[in-house]
CSV table of N, CA and C and ligand atoms in Angstrom, one decimal:
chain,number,residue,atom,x,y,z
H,1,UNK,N,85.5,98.4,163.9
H,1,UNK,CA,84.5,99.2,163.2
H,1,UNK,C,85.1,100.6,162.8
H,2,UNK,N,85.0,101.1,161.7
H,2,UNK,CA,85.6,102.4,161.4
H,2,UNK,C,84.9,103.3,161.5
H,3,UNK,N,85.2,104.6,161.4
H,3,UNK,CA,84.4,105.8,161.7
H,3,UNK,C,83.1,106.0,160.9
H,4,UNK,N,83.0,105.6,159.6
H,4,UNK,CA,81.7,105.4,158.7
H,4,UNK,C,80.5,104.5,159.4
H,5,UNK,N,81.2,103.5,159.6
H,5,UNK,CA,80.4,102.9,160.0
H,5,UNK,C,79.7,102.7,161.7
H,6,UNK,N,80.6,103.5,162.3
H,6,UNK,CA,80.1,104.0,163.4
H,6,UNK,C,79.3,104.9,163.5
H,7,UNK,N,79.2,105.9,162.3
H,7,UNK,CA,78.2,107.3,162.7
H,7,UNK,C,76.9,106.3,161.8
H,8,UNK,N,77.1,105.5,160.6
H,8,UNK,CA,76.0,104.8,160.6
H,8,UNK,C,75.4,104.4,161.3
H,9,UNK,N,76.2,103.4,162.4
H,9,UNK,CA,75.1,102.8,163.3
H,9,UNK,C,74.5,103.9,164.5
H,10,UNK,N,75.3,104.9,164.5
H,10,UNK,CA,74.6,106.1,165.2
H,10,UNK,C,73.3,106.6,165.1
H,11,UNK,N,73.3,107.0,163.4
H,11,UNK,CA,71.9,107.4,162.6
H,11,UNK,C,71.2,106.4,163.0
H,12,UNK,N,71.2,105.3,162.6
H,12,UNK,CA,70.0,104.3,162.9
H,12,UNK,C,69.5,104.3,163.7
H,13,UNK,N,70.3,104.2,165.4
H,13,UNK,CA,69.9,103.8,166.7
H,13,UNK,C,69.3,104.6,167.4
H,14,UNK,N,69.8,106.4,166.5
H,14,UNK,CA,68.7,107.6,166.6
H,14,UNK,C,67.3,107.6,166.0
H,15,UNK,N,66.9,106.8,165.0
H,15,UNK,CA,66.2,107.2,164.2
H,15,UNK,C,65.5,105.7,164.9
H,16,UNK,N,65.7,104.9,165.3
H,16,UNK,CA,65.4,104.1,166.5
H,16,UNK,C,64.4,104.4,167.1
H,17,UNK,N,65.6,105.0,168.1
H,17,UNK,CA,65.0,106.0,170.0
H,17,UNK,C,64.1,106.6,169.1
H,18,UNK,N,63.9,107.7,168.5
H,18,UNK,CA,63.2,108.5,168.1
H,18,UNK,C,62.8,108.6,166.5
H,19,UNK,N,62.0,107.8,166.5
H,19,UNK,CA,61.3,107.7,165.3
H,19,UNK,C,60.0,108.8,164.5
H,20,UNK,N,61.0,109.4,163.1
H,20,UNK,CA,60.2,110.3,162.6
H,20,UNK,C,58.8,109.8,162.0
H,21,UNK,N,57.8,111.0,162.3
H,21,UNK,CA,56.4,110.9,161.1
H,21,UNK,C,55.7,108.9,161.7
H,22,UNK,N,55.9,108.9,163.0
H,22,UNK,CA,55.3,107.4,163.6
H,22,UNK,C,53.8,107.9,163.7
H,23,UNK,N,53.2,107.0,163.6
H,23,UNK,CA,52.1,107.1,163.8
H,23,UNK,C,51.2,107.2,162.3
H,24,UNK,N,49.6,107.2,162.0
H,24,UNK,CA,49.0,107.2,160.9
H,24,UNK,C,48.1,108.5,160.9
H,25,UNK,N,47.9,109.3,160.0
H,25,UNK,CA,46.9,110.2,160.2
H,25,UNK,C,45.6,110.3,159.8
H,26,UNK,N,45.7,109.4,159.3
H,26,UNK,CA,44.1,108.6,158.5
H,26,UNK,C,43.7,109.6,157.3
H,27,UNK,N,45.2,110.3,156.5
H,27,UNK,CA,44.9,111.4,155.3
H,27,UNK,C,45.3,110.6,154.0
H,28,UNK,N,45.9,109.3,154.4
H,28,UNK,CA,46.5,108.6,152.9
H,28,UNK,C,46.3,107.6,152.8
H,29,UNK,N,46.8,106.9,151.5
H,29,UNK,CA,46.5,105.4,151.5
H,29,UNK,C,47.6,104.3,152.3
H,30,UNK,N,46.7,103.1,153.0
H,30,UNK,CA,48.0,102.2,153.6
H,30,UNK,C,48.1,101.6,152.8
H,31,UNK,N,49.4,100.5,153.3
H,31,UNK,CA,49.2,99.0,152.7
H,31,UNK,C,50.0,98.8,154.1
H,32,UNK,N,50.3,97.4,154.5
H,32,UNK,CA,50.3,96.6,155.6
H,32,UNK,C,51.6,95.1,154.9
H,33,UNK,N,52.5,95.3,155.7
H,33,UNK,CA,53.6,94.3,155.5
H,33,UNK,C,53.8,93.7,156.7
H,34,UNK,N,54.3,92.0,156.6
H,34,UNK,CA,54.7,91.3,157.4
H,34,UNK,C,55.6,90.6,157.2
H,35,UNK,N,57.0,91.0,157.9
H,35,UNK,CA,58.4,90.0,157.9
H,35,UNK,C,58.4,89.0,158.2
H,36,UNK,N,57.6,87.5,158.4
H,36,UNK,CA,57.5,86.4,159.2
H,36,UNK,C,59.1,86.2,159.8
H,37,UNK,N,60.1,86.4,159.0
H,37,UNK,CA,61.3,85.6,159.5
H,37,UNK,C,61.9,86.4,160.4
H,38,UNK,N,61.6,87.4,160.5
H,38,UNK,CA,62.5,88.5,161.7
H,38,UNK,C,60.8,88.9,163.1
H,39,UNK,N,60.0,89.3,162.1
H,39,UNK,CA,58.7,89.7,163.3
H,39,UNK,C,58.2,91.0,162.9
H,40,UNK,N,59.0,91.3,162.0
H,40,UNK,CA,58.6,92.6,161.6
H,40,UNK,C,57.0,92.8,161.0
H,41,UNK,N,56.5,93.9,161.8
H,41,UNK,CA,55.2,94.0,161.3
H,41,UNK,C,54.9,95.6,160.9
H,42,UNK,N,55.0,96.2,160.1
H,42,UNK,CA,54.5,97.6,159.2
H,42,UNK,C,53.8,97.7,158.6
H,43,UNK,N,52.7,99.3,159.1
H,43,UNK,CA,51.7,99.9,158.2
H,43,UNK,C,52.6,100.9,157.4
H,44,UNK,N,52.4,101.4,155.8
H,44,UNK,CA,52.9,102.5,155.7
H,44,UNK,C,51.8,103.1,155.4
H,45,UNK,N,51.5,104.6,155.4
H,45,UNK,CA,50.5,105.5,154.8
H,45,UNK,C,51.7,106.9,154.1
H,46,UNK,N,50.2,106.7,152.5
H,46,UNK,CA,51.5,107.8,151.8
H,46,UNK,C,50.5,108.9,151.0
H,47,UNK,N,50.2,110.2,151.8
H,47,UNK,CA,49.4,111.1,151.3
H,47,UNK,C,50.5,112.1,150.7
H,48,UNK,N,49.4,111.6,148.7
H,48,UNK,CA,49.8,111.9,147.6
H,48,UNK,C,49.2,114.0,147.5
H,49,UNK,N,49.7,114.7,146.4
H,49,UNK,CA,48.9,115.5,146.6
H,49,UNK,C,49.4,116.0,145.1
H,50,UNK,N,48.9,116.3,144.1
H,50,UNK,CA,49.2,116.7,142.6
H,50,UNK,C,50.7,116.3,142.1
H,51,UNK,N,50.6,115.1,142.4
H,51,UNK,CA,52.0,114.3,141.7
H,51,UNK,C,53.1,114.2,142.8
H,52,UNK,N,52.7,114.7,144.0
H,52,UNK,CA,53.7,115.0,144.9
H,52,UNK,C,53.5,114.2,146.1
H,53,UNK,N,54.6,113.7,146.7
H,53,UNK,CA,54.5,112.6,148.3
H,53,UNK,C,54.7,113.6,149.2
H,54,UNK,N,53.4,114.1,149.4
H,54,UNK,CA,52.8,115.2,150.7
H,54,UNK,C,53.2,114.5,152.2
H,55,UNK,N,53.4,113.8,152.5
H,55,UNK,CA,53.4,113.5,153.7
H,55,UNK,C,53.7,111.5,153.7
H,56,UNK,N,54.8,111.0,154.0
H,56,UNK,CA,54.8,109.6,154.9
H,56,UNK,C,54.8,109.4,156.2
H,57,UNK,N,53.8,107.9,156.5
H,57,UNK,CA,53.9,107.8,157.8
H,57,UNK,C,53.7,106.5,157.9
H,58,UNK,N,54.2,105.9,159.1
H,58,UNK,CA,54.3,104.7,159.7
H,58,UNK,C,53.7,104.2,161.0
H,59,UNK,N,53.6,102.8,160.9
H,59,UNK,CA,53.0,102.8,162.3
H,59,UNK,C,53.3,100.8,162.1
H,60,UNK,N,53.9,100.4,163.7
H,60,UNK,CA,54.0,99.1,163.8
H,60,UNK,C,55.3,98.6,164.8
H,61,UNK,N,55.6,97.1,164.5
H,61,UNK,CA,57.1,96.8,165.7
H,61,UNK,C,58.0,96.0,164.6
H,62,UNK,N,58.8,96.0,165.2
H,62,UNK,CA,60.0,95.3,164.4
H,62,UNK,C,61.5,95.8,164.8
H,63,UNK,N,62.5,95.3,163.9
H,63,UNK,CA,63.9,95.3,164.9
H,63,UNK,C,64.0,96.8,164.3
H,64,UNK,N,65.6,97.0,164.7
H,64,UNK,CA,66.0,98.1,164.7
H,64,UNK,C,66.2,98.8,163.4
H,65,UNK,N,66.6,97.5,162.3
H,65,UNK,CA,67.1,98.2,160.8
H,65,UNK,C,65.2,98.3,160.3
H,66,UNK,N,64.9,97.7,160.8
H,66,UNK,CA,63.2,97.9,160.2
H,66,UNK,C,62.4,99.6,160.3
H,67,UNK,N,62.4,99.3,161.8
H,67,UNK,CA,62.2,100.3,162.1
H,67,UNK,C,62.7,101.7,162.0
H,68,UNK,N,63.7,101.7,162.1
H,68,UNK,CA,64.7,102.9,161.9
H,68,UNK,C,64.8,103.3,160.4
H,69,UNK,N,64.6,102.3,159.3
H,69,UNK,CA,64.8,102.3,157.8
H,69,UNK,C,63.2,103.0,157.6
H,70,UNK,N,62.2,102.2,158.2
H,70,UNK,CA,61.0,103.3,158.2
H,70,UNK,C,60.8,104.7,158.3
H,71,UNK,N,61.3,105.1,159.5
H,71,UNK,CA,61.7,106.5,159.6
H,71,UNK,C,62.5,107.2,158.7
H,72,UNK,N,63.9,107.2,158.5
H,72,UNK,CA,64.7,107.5,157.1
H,72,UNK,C,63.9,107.6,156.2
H,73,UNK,N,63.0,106.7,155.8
H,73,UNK,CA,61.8,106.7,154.5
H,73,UNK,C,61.4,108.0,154.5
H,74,UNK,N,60.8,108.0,155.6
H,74,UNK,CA,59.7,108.8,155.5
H,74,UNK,C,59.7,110.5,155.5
H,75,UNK,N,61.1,110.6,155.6
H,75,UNK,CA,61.6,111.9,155.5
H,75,UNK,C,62.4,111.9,153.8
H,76,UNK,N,63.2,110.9,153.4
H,76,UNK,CA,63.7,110.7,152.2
H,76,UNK,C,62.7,111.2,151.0
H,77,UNK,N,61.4,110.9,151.4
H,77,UNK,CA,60.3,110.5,150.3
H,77,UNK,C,59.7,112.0,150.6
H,78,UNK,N,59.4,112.1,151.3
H,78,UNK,CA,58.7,113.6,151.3
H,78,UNK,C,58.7,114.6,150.5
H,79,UNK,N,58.0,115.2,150.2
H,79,UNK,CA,58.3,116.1,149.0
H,79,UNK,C,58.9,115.8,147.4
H,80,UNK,N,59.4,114.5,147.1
H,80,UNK,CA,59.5,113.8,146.0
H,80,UNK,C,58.2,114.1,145.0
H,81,UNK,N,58.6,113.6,143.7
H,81,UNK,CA,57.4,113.8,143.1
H,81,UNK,C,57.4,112.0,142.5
H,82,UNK,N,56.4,111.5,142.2
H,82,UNK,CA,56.0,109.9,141.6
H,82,UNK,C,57.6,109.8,141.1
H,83,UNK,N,57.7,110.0,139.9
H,83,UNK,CA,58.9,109.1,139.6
H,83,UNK,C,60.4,109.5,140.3
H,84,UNK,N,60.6,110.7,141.2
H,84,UNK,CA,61.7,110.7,141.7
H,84,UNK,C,61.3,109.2,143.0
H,85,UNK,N,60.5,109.7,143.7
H,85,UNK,CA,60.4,108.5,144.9
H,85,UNK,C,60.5,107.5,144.2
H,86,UNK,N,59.6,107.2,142.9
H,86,UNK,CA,60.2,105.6,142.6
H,86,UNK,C,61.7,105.4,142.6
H,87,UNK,N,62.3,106.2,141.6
H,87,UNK,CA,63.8,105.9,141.4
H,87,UNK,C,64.6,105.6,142.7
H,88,UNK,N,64.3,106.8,143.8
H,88,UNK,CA,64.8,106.7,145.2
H,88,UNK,C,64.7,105.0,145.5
H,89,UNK,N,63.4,104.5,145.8
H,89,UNK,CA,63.2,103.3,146.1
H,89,UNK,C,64.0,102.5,145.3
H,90,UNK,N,63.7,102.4,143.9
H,90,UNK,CA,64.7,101.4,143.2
H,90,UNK,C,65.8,101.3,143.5
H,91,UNK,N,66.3,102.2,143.7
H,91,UNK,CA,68.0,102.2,144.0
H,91,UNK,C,68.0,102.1,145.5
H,92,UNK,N,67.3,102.4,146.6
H,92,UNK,CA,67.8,102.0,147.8
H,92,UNK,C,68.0,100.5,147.5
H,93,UNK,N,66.7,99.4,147.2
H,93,UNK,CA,67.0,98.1,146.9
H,93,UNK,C,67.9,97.6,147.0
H,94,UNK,N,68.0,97.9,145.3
H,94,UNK,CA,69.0,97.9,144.8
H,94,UNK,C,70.7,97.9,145.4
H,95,UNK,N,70.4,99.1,146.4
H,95,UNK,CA,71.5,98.9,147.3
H,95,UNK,C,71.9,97.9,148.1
H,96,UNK,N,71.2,98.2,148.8
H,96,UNK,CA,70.6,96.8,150.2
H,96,UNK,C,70.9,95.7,149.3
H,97,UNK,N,70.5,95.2,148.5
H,97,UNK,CA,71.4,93.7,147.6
H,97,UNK,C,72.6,94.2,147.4
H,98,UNK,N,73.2,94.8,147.3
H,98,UNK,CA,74.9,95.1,147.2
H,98,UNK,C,75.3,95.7,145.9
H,99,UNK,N,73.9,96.0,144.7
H,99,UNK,CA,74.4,96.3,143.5
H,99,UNK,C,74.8,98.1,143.4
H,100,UNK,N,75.4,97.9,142.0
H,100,UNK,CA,75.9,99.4,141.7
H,100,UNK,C,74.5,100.6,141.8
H,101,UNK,N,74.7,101.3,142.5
H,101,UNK,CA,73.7,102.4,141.8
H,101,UNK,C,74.3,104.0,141.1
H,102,UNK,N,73.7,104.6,140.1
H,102,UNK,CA,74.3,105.8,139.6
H,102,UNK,C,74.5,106.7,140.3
H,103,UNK,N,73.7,106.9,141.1
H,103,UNK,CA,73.5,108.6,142.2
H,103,UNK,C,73.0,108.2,143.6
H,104,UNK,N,74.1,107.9,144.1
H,104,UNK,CA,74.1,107.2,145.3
H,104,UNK,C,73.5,108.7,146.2
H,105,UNK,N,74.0,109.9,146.2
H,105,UNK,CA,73.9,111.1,146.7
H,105,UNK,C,72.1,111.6,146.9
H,106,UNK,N,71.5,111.0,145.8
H,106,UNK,CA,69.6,110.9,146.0
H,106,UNK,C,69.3,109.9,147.3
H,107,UNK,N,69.9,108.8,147.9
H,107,UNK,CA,69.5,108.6,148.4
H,107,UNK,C,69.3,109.4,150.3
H,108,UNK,N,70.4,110.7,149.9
H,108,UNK,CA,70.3,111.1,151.4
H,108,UNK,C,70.7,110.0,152.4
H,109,UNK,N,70.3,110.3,153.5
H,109,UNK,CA,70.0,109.7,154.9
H,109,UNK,C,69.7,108.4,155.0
H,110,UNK,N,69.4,107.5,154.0
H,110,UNK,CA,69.5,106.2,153.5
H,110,UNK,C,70.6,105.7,153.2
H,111,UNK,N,71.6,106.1,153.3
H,111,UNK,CA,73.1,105.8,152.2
H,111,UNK,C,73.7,104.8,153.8
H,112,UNK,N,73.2,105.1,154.7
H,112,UNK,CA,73.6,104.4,156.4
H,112,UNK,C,73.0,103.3,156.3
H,113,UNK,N,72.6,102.8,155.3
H,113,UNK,CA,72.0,101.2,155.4
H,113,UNK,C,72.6,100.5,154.0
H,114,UNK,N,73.4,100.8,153.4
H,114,UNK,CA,74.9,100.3,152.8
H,114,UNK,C,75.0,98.8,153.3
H,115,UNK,N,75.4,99.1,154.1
H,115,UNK,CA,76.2,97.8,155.1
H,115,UNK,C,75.4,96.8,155.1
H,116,UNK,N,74.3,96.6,154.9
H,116,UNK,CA,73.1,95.8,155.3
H,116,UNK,C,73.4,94.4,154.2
H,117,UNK,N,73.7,95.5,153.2
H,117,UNK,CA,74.1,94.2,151.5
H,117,UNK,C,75.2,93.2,152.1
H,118,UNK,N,75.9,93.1,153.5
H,118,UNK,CA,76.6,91.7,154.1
H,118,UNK,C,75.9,91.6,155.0
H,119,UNK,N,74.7,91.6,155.2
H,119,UNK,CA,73.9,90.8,156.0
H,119,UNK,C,72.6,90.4,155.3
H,120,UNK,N,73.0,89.2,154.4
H,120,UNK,CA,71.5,88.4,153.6
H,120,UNK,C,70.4,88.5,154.3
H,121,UNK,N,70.6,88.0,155.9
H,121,UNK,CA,69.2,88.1,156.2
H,121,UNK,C,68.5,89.3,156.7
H,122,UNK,N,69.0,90.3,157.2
H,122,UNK,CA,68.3,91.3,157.2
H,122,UNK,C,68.1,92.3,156.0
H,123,UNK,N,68.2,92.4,155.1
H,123,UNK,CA,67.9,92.3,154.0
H,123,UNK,C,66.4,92.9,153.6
H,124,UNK,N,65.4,91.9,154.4
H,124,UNK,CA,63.8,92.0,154.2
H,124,UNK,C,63.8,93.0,155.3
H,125,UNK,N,64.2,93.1,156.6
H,125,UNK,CA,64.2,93.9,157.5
H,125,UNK,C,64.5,95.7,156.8
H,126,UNK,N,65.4,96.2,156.5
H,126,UNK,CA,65.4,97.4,155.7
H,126,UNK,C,65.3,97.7,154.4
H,127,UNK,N,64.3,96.7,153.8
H,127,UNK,CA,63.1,96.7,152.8
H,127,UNK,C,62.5,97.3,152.7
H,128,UNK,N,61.5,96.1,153.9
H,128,UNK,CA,60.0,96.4,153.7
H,128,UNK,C,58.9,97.3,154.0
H,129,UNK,N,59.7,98.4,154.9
H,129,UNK,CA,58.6,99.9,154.7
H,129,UNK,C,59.0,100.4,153.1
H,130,UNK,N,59.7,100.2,152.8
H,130,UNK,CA,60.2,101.2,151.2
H,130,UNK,C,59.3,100.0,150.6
H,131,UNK,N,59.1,98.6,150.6
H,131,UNK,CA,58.3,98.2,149.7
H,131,UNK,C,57.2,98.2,150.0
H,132,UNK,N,56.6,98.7,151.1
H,132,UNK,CA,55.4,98.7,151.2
H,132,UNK,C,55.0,100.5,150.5
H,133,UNK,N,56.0,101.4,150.6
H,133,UNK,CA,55.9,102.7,150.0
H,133,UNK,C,55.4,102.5,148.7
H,134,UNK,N,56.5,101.3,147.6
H,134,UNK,CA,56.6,101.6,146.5
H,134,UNK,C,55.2,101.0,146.0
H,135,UNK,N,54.3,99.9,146.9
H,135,UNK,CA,52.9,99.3,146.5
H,135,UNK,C,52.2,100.7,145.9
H,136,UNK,N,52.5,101.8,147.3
H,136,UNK,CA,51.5,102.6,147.5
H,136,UNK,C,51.5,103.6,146.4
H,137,UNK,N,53.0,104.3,146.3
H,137,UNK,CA,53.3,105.0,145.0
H,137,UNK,C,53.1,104.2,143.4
H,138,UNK,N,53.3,103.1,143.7
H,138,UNK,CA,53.0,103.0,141.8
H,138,UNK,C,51.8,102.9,141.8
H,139,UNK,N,50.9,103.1,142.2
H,139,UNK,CA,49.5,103.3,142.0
H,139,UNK,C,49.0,104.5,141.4
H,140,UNK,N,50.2,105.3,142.1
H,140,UNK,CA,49.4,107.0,141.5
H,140,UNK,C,50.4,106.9,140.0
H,141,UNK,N,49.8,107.7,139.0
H,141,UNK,CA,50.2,108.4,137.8
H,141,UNK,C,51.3,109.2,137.9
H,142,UNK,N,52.2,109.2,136.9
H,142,UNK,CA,52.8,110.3,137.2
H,142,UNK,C,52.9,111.4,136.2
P,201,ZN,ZN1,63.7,92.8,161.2
């Protein structure tokens, strides 16, 4: 394992133990995801506020790239406005499948789940809070 990829698995297993913005505050809209193949179970909630992602939060169980990839979200997205968080989201994906993205540097604190694009099956594991974000944000206008 090289140094990159050691301070990655660092970030994660921090953001793990201690998971940012957990819990719901009952100020935004959810949506609700289920990984059948890993166990993964996530709420996300995402209070919008004049074009802007005022606040994310999470709440649920799952492995470690799940959960930890929730947390990263939810600090990533914050303060974003509609179409920057979209783009964010498109391109994490996008990552996580292993493709090119233009501005790898927007994704912040996300760029530690790289590695994940050689592991197919976790894959849906450091998804599906960002897909359950992006239900929530393409709803609003931008
Ligand atoms: Zn998982």
């Amino acid at each position: 394992m090289n140094n990159m990829q050691n301070l990655y698995r660092q970030v994660i297993m921090e953001h793990y133990k201690s998971p940012r913005n957990k819990g719901l505050t009952g100020n935004g809209k959810t949506t609700h995801l289920h990984n059948p193949s890993c166990g993964d179970d996530i709420t996300v909630e995402v209070e919008m506020e004049n074009g802007i992602v005022k606040s994310v939060h999470h709440e649920g169980t799952g492995c470690s790239i799940c959960c930890s990839s929730a947390s990263v979200m939810t600090e990533v997205l914050t303060g974003k406005t509609v179409s920057e968080a979209r783009d964010i989201i498109n391109d994490y994906v996008k990552m996580i499948k292993g493709e090119e993205i233009s501005d790898p540097d927007r994704l912040e604190e996300a760029l530690v789940y790289q590695g994940v694009a050689q592991f197919p099956a976790r894959m849906k594991c450091a998804t599906i809070a960002w897909k359950a974000a992006e239900e929530l944000i393409g709803e609003e206008d931008e």
